[in-house]
Short mmCIF file of C-alpha atoms and ligand atoms in Angstrom, two decimals:
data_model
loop_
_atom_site.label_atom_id
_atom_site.label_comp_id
_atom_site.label_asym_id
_atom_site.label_seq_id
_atom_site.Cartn_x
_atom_site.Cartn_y
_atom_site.Cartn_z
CA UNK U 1357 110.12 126.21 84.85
CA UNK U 1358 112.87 125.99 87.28
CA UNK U 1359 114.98 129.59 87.75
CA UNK U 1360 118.76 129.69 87.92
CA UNK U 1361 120.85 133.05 89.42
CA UNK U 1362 124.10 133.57 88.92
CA UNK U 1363 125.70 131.48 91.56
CA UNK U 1364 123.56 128.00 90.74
CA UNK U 1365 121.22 127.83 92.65
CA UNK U 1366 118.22 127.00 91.09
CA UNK U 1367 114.57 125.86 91.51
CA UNK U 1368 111.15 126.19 91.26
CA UNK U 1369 109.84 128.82 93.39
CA UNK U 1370 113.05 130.79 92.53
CA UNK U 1371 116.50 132.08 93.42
CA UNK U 1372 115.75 133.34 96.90
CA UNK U 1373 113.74 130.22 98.52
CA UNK U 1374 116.51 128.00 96.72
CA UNK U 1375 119.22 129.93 98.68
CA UNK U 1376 117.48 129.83 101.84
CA UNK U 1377 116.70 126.03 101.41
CA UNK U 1378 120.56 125.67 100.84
CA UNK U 1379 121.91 127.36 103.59
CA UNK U 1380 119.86 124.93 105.60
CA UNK U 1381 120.90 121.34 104.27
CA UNK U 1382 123.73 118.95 105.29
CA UNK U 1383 125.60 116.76 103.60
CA UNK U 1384 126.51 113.33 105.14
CA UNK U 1385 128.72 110.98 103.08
CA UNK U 1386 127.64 107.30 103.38
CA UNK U 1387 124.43 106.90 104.82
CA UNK U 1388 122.45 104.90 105.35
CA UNK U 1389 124.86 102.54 102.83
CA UNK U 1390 127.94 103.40 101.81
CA UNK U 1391 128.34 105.89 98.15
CA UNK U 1392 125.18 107.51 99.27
CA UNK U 1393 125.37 111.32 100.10
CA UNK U 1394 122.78 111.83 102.10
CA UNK U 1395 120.92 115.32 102.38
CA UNK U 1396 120.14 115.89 106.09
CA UNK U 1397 117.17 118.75 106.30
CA UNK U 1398 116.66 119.02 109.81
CA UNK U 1399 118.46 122.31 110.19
CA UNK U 1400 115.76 123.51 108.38
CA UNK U 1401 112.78 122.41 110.05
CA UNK U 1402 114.97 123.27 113.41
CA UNK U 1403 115.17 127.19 111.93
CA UNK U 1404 111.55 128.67 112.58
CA UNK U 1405 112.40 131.75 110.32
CA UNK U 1406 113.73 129.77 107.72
CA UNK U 1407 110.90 127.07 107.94
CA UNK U 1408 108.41 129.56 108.28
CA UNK U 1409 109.37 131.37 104.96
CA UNK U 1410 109.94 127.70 103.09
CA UNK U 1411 106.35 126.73 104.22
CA UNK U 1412 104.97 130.34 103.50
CA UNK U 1413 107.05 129.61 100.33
CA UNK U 1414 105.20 126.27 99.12
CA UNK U 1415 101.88 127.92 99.93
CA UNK U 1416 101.86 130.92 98.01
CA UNK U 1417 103.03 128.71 94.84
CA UNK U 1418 100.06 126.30 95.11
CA UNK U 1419 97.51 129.16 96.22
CA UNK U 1420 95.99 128.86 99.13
CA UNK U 1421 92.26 127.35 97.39
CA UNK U 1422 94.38 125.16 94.36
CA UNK U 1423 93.73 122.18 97.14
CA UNK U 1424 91.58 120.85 99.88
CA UNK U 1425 94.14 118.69 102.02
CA UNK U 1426 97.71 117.79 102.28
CA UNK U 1427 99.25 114.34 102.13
CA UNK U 1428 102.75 113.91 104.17
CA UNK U 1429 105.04 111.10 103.03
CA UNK U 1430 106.45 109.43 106.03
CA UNK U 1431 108.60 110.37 107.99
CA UNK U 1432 110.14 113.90 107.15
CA UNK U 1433 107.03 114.19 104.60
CA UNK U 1434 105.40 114.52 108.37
CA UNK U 1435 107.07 117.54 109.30
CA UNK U 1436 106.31 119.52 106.35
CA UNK U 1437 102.48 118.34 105.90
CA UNK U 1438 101.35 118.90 109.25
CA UNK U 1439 102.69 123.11 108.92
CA UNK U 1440 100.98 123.50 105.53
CA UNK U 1441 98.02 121.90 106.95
CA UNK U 1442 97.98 124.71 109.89
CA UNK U 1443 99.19 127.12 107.96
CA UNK U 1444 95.99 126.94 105.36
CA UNK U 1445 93.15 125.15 107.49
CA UNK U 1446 93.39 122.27 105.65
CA UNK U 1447 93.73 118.63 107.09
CA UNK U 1448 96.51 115.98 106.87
CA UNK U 1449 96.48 112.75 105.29
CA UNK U 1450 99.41 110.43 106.34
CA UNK U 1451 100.81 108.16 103.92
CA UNK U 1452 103.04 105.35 105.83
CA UNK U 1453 105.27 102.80 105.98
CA UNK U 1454 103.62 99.25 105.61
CA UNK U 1455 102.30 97.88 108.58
CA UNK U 1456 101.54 101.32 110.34
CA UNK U 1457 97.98 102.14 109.91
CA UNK U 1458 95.08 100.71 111.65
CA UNK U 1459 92.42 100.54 109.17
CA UNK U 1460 91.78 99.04 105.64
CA UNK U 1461 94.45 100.26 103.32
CA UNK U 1462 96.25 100.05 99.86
CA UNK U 1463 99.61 99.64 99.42
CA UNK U 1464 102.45 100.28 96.77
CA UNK U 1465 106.02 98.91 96.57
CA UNK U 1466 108.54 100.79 95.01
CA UNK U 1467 112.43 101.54 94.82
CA UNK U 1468 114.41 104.84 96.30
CA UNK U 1469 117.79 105.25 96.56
CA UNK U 1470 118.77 103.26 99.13
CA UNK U 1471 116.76 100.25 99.15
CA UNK U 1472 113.18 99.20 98.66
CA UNK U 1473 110.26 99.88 100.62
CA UNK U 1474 106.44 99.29 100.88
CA UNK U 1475 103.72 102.55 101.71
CA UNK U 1476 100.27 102.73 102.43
CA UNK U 1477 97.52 104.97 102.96
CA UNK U 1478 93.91 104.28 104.46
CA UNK U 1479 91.58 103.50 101.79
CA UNK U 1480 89.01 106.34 102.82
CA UNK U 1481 91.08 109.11 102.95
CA UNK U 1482 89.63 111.09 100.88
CA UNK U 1483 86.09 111.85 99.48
CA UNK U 1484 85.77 111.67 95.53
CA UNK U 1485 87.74 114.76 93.98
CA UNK U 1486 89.65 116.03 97.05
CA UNK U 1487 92.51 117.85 95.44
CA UNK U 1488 95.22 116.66 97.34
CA UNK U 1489 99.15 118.42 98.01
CA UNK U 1490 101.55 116.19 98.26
CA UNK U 1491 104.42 117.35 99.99
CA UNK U 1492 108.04 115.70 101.26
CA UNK U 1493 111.55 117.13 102.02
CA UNK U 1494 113.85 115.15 99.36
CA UNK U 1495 113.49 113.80 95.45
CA UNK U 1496 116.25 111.25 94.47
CA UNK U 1497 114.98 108.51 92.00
CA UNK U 1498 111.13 109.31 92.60
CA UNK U 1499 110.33 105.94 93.71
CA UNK U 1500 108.28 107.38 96.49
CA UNK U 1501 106.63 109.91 94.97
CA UNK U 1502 105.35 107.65 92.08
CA UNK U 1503 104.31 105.53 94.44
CA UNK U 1504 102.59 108.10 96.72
CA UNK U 1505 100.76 109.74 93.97
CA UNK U 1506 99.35 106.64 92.73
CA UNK U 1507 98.09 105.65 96.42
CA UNK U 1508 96.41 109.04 96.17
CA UNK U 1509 94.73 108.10 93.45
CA UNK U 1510 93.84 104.94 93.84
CA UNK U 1511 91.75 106.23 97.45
CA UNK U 1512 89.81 108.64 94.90
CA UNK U 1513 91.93 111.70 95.49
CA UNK U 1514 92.98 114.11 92.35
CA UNK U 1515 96.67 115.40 92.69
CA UNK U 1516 96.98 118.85 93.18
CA UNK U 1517 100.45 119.37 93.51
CA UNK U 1518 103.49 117.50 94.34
CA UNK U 1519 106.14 119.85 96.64
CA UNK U 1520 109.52 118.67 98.03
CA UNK U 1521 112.30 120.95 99.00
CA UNK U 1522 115.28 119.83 97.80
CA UNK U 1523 115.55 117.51 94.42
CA UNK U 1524 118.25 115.24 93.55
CA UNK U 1525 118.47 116.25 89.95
CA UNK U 1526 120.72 113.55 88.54
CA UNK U 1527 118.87 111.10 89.75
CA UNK U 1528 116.46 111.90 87.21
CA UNK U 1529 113.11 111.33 89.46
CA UNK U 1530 111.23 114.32 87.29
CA UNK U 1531 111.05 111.68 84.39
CA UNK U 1532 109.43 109.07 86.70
CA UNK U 1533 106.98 111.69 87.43
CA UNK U 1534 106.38 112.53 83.63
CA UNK U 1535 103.24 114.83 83.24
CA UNK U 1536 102.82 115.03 87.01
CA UNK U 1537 103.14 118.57 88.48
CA UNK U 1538 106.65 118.08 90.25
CA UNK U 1539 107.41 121.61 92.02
CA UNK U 1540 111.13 121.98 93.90
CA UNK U 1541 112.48 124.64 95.96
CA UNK U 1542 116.11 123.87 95.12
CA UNK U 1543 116.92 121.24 92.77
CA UNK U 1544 121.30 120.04 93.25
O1 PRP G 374 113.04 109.61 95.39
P1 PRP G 374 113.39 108.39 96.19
O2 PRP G 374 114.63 107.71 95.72
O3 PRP G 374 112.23 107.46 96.29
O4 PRP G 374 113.75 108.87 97.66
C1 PRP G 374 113.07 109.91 98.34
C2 PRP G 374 112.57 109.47 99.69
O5 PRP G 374 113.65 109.00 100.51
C3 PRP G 374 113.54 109.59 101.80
O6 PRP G 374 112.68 108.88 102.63
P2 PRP G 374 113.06 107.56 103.44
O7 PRP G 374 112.43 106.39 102.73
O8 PRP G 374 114.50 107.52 103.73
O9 PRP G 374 112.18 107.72 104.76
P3 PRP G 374 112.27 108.54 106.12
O10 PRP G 374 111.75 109.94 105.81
O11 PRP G 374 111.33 107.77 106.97
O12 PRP G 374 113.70 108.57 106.59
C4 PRP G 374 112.93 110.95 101.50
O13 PRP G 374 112.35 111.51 102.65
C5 PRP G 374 111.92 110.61 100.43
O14 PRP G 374 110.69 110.20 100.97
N1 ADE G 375 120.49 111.28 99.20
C1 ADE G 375 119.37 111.40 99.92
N2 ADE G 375 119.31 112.25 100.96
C2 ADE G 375 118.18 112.37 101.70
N3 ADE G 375 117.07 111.68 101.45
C3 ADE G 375 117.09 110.83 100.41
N4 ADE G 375 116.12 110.03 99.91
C4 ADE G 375 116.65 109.36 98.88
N5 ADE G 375 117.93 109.72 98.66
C5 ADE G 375 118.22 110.64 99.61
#
């Protein structure tokens, strides 16, 4: 269930991590196209308090045992991933743009926002049953994600969780993910 407090803010892990993920977020009119507002995270990931807590934040709501390696969706996904993964002990599975990786992979085309893209991920990256976190920094129209949990699956993982921190709410992506386990920090 996602929280609200009395100013707004709202999301998934509650009023306090969906403040904190606010103060940190930037809004850039028209890009990359023109009538998109785009949501610029770095500030966060360039606050180490503030992306300490927001990582410390996404683990406690999983639980550190609820899954055995994280998947980053390229490139911001990256970012994010790779702290978790320290963070817990865990490894990283990269899933990328098309064209990136070295070794057999599958691939799944989908729509976002701004355009259309292709992503992969290495066809043995995981072992039967990993339960796999899949984390990135923005929701919009959940293109990406549906696309990035079905790669998962497809390489034999199980989806343990699916984390972004910030969700474009009227974009709707939540009903693209129907049934899946969609967990935001702040939803706008
Ligand atoms: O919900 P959607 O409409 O699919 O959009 C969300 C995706 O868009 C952004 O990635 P982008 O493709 O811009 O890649 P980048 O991180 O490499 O800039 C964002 O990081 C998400 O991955
Ligand atoms: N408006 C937006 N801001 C940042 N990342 C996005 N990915 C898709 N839409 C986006």
């Amino acid at each position: 269930m996602t929280e609200t407090h009395s100013a707004g803010v709202r999301g998934d892990s509650g009023p306090e991590v969906a403040r904190l993920v606010a103060s940190r977020v930037l809004d850039v009119p028209d890009f990359p196209k023109p009538g998109v507002m785009f949501k610029d995270l770095m500030p966060l990931f360039a606050d180490g308090e503030v992306f300490r807590e927001v990582i410390d934040g996404i683990v406690e709501y999983h639980g550190r045992d609820s899954f055995d390696i994280v998947v980053g969706i390229e490139a911001r996904g990256f970012v994010i991933a790779a702290a978790i993964a320290y963070a817990t002990g865990v490894g990283v599975v990269p899933v990328r743009k098309a064209g990136k990786l070295p070794r057999a992979a599958y691939s799944a085309s989908y729509a976002l926002e701004y355009g259309e893209a292709t992503l992969e991920v290495h066809q043995d990256a995981f072992t039967a049953g990993h339960r796999v976190l899949v984390v990135d920094d923005v929701l919009a129209t959940g293109g990406t994600a549906e696309a990035t949990l079905d790669l998962v699956e497809r390489a034999g993982g199980t989806v343990a969780g699916f984390t972004v921190l910030l969700e474009l709410g009227f974009l709707e992506g939540r009903k693209k993910l129907a049934g899946r386990p969609v967990h935001a920090l702040l939803t706008v």
